[in-house]
């Protein structure tokens, strides 16, 4: 029994630490870097790592494929949030965005997917989201010196939320099976906690910009899950997880390289 509690504590500390580090960098480096950092698999990554330690490669492959399909729900979540955030409070923005995630994730969990159909769904959702939010991106690709100074209570809240998320995913994985576990693991807990904390502090307009950039970044997380699904049985869990992380990092680096340079007249996000 003691070993179980020690293992759970290690998982909670590891998961929470990863998210805290990522979120601090996101808040300090500005909207472009911030959006791409919170788009990385900082919450689902630990969940899949510990999932691989508890289940065989068939389970991980199935979870990754359904997680990839459910990643489309996160694209709709971000699109709704980005379109509603400016001029609205947190509840009026995050509530509809979460309902949009559920509206896609629930049918996804009940369907059978192939890599091709999941890729098609993601391409459709993220393509539409990119087009719908393109105006916000044009006015937001500016690296501000500081987005917001994270407070210790915010960091503790994020670490706790992600630790609980990882614990719940692992606790219910055996009962749910790989398909539904992958969908649950795809819930954007890092994005949600970031939005909850920052929306009141830097305003809906700034958060709309960050969310619109994150739409481009989170598609890369889907590609990472696709990589995990395609390689885990051939390479083993450790090598496949490394390959998936590498795909996510390369994709995010490519987005940074391709971002247009802001003109001197374009203002950054100013916060107090």
Coordinates of C-alpha atoms in Angstrom, one line a residue:
X1 CA 0.0 0.0 0.0
X2 CA 2.9 2.4 0.8
X3 CA 4.4 1.8 -2.6
X4 CA 1.1 2.8 -4.3
X5 CA 1.0 6.1 -2.4
X6 CA 4.7 6.8 -3.2
X7 CA 4.1 6.1 -6.9
X8 CA 1.1 8.4 -6.9
X9 CA 3.0 11.2 -5.2
X10 CA 5.9 10.9 -7.7
X11 CA 3.5 11.1 -10.6
X12 CA 1.7 14.1 -9.1
X13 CA 5.0 16.0 -8.5
X14 CA 6.4 15.1 -11.9
X15 CA 3.3 16.1 -13.8
X16 CA 2.7 19.3 -11.8
X17 CA 6.4 20.4 -12.1
X18 CA 6.3 20.0 -15.9
X19 CA 3.2 22.2 -16.2
X20 CA 4.4 24.8 -13.8
X21 CA 7.7 25.3 -15.7
X22 CA 5.9 25.4 -19.0
X23 CA 3.3 27.9 -17.8
X24 CA 5.8 30.2 -16.2
X25 CA 7.7 30.4 -19.5
X26 CA 4.5 30.9 -21.4
X27 CA 3.6 33.9 -19.2
X28 CA 7.1 35.5 -19.3
X29 CA 7.9 35.2 -22.9
X30 CA 4.9 36.7 -24.6
X31 CA 1.9 35.7 -26.7
X32 CA 3.6 33.8 -29.5
X33 CA 6.0 31.8 -27.3
X34 CA 3.3 31.4 -24.7
X35 CA 0.8 30.0 -27.1
X36 CA 3.3 27.5 -28.5
X37 CA 4.5 26.4 -25.0
X38 CA 1.1 25.7 -23.6
X39 CA 0.3 23.8 -26.9
X40 CA 3.0 21.3 -26.1
X41 CA 2.0 18.0 -24.5
X42 CA 2.7 19.2 -20.9
X43 CA -0.4 17.6 -19.4
X44 CA -1.2 14.7 -21.7
X45 CA 2.5 13.9 -22.0
X46 CA 2.9 12.7 -18.4
X47 CA -0.5 10.9 -18.7
X48 CA 0.8 8.9 -21.7
X49 CA 4.1 8.3 -20.0
X50 CA 2.6 6.7 -17.0
X51 CA 0.0 5.0 -19.1
X52 CA 2.8 3.3 -21.0
X53 CA 4.3 2.1 -17.7
X54 CA 0.9 0.5 -16.7
X55 CA -0.4 -0.9 -20.0
X56 CA 0.9 -2.7 -23.0
X57 CA 1.7 -1.1 -26.4
X58 CA -1.6 -2.2 -27.9
X59 CA -3.4 -0.1 -25.2
X60 CA -1.2 2.9 -25.7
X61 CA -1.6 2.7 -29.5
X62 CA -5.4 2.6 -29.2
X63 CA -5.4 5.5 -26.7
X64 CA -3.1 7.6 -28.9
X65 CA -5.3 7.1 -32.0
X66 CA -8.5 8.1 -30.2
X67 CA -6.7 10.9 -28.5
X68 CA -5.6 12.1 -31.9
X69 CA -9.2 12.1 -33.1
X70 CA -10.3 13.9 -29.9
X71 CA -7.6 16.5 -30.5
X72 CA -10.1 17.9 -33.0
X73 CA -12.3 18.8 -30.0
X74 CA -9.5 20.9 -28.6
X75 CA -9.3 22.8 -31.9
X76 CA -13.0 23.7 -31.7
X77 CA -12.5 24.6 -28.0
X78 CA -9.8 27.1 -28.9
X79 CA -11.7 28.5 -31.9
X80 CA -14.8 29.2 -29.8
X81 CA -12.7 30.7 -27.0
X82 CA -10.8 32.9 -29.4
X83 CA -13.9 34.2 -31.1
X84 CA -15.7 34.9 -27.9
X85 CA -13.0 36.1 -25.5
X86 CA -12.7 39.7 -26.6
X87 CA -15.0 41.9 -24.5
X88 CA -16.5 39.0 -22.5
X89 CA -15.9 37.6 -19.0
X90 CA -14.3 34.2 -18.3
X91 CA -17.6 32.4 -17.8
X92 CA -19.2 33.6 -21.0
X93 CA -16.1 32.5 -22.9
X94 CA -14.8 29.3 -21.3
X95 CA -18.3 27.8 -20.7
X96 CA -19.3 27.7 -24.4
X97 CA -15.7 26.6 -25.4
X98 CA -16.0 23.6 -23.0
X99 CA -19.4 22.7 -24.3
X100 CA -18.0 22.8 -27.8
X101 CA -15.2 20.4 -26.7
X102 CA -17.8 18.0 -25.2
X103 CA -19.9 18.2 -28.4
X104 CA -17.1 16.8 -30.4
X105 CA -15.4 14.6 -27.8
X106 CA -18.4 12.5 -26.9
X107 CA -19.2 11.4 -30.5
X108 CA -15.5 10.8 -31.0
X109 CA -15.3 8.4 -28.1
X110 CA -18.1 6.3 -29.5
X111 CA -16.7 6.1 -33.1
X112 CA -14.1 3.8 -34.6
X113 CA -11.1 5.6 -36.1
X114 CA -8.3 5.0 -38.5
X115 CA -5.2 7.2 -38.8
X116 CA -6.6 8.6 -42.0
X117 CA -10.0 9.5 -40.8
X118 CA -8.6 11.0 -37.6
X119 CA -6.2 13.1 -39.7
X120 CA -9.1 14.3 -41.9
X121 CA -11.2 15.4 -38.9
X122 CA -8.3 17.3 -37.4
X123 CA -7.4 18.9 -40.7
X124 CA -11.0 20.0 -41.2
X125 CA -11.4 21.5 -37.6
X126 CA -8.0 23.2 -37.4
X127 CA -8.2 24.5 -41.0
X128 CA -11.6 26.1 -40.3
X129 CA -10.3 27.4 -36.9
X130 CA -7.3 28.9 -38.5
X131 CA -9.4 30.7 -41.1
X132 CA -11.9 31.9 -38.5
X133 CA -9.3 33.4 -36.3
X134 CA -6.9 34.7 -38.9
X135 CA -7.7 38.4 -38.1
X136 CA -6.7 37.9 -34.4
X137 CA -3.4 36.3 -35.4
X138 CA -2.5 39.2 -37.7
X139 CA -2.7 41.6 -34.8
X140 CA -1.0 39.4 -32.3
X141 CA 2.3 38.1 -33.6
X142 CA 4.3 40.4 -31.5
X143 CA 6.7 39.2 -28.8
X144 CA 5.9 41.3 -25.7
X145 CA 8.5 41.6 -23.0
X146 CA 6.1 40.3 -20.3
X147 CA 2.6 38.8 -20.5
X148 CA 2.0 38.5 -16.8
X149 CA 3.9 37.7 -13.6
X150 CA 2.8 34.3 -12.3
X151 CA 1.9 34.3 -8.6
X152 CA 2.7 31.3 -6.4
X153 CA -1.0 30.6 -5.8
X154 CA -1.5 30.3 -9.6
X155 CA 1.4 27.9 -9.9
X156 CA 0.1 25.8 -7.1
X157 CA -3.4 25.7 -8.6
X158 CA -2.0 24.6 -12.0
X159 CA 0.2 21.9 -10.5
X160 CA -2.7 20.6 -8.5
X161 CA -5.1 20.6 -11.4
X162 CA -2.7 18.7 -13.7
X163 CA -1.6 16.2 -11.0
X164 CA -5.3 15.4 -10.3
X165 CA -5.9 15.1 -14.1
X166 CA -3.1 12.6 -14.6
X167 CA -4.2 10.6 -11.5
X168 CA -7.8 10.5 -12.8
X169 CA -6.8 9.4 -16.3
X170 CA -4.6 6.6 -14.9
X171 CA -7.2 5.5 -12.3
X172 CA -10.0 5.1 -14.9
X173 CA -7.9 3.8 -17.8
X174 CA -8.5 0.2 -17.1
X175 CA -12.2 0.6 -16.7
X176 CA -12.7 2.8 -19.7
X177 CA -10.4 1.0 -22.2
X178 CA -8.0 2.5 -24.6
X179 CA -10.5 4.4 -26.8
X180 CA -12.2 6.4 -24.1
X181 CA -9.0 6.8 -22.1
X182 CA -7.4 8.5 -25.1
X183 CA -10.4 10.9 -25.4
X184 CA -10.2 11.7 -21.7
X185 CA -6.5 12.3 -21.9
X186 CA -7.0 14.7 -24.7
X187 CA -9.0 17.2 -22.5
X188 CA -7.1 20.5 -22.6
X189 CA -6.4 20.8 -18.9
X190 CA -3.3 23.0 -19.3
X191 CA -5.0 25.4 -21.7
X192 CA -8.1 25.5 -19.4
X193 CA -6.1 26.3 -16.3
X194 CA -4.1 28.9 -18.2
X195 CA -7.2 30.6 -19.4
X196 CA -8.8 30.5 -16.0
X197 CA -5.8 32.2 -14.4
X198 CA -4.9 34.7 -17.1
X199 CA -8.3 35.8 -18.5
X200 CA -9.1 38.2 -15.6
X201 CA -5.5 39.4 -15.3
X202 CA -4.7 40.4 -18.9
X203 CA -8.2 40.6 -20.4
X204 CA -10.2 38.8 -23.0
X205 CA -8.6 40.6 -26.0
X206 CA -5.2 39.4 -25.1
X207 CA -6.4 35.9 -24.4
X208 CA -8.2 35.8 -27.7
X209 CA -4.9 36.5 -29.4
X210 CA -3.1 33.8 -27.4
X211 CA -5.9 31.2 -28.1
X212 CA -5.8 32.0 -31.8
X213 CA -2.1 31.3 -32.0
X214 CA -2.5 28.2 -29.9
X215 CA -4.9 26.8 -32.6
X216 CA -1.9 26.5 -34.9
X217 CA 0.3 24.9 -32.1
X218 CA -2.2 22.3 -30.8
X219 CA -2.4 20.7 -34.3
X220 CA 1.2 19.7 -33.7
X221 CA 0.1 17.9 -30.5
X222 CA -2.3 15.8 -32.7
X223 CA 0.6 14.9 -35.0
X224 CA 2.6 13.8 -32.0
X225 CA -0.3 11.5 -30.9
X226 CA -0.4 10.1 -34.5
X227 CA 3.3 9.4 -34.3
X228 CA 2.9 7.6 -31.0
X229 CA 0.1 5.5 -32.5
X230 CA 2.1 4.6 -35.6
X231 CA 5.4 3.8 -33.8
X232 CA 4.7 2.4 -30.4
X233 CA 4.2 -1.2 -31.4
X234 CA 7.2 -1.3 -33.6
X235 CA 9.7 0.8 -31.5
X236 CA 8.4 0.2 -28.0
X237 CA 6.9 2.8 -25.6
X238 CA 10.1 4.7 -24.7
X239 CA 11.3 5.3 -28.3
X240 CA 7.8 6.1 -29.5
X241 CA 7.2 8.6 -26.8
X242 CA 10.5 10.3 -27.6
X243 CA 9.6 10.3 -31.3
X244 CA 6.2 11.9 -30.5
X245 CA 7.8 14.6 -28.4
X246 CA 10.3 15.3 -31.1
X247 CA 7.6 15.8 -33.7
X248 CA 5.8 18.2 -31.4
X249 CA 8.9 20.2 -30.8
X250 CA 9.9 20.3 -34.5
X251 CA 6.4 21.4 -35.4
X252 CA 6.4 24.2 -32.9
X253 CA 9.9 25.3 -33.9
X254 CA 8.6 25.4 -37.5
X255 CA 5.7 27.7 -36.6
X256 CA 8.1 30.1 -34.9
X257 CA 10.3 30.2 -38.0
X258 CA 7.3 30.8 -40.3
X259 CA 5.8 33.6 -38.2
X260 CA 5.9 36.9 -40.0
X261 CA 8.1 39.6 -38.5
X262 CA 6.1 42.3 -36.8
X263 CA 6.5 45.9 -38.1
X264 CA 7.7 48.5 -35.7
X265 CA 4.3 50.1 -35.7
X266 CA 2.6 47.0 -34.3
X267 CA 1.9 47.2 -30.6
X268 CA 2.5 44.3 -28.3
X269 CA 0.3 43.1 -25.4
X270 CA 0.7 45.5 -22.5
X271 CA -0.2 44.3 -19.1
X272 CA 0.0 45.8 -15.6

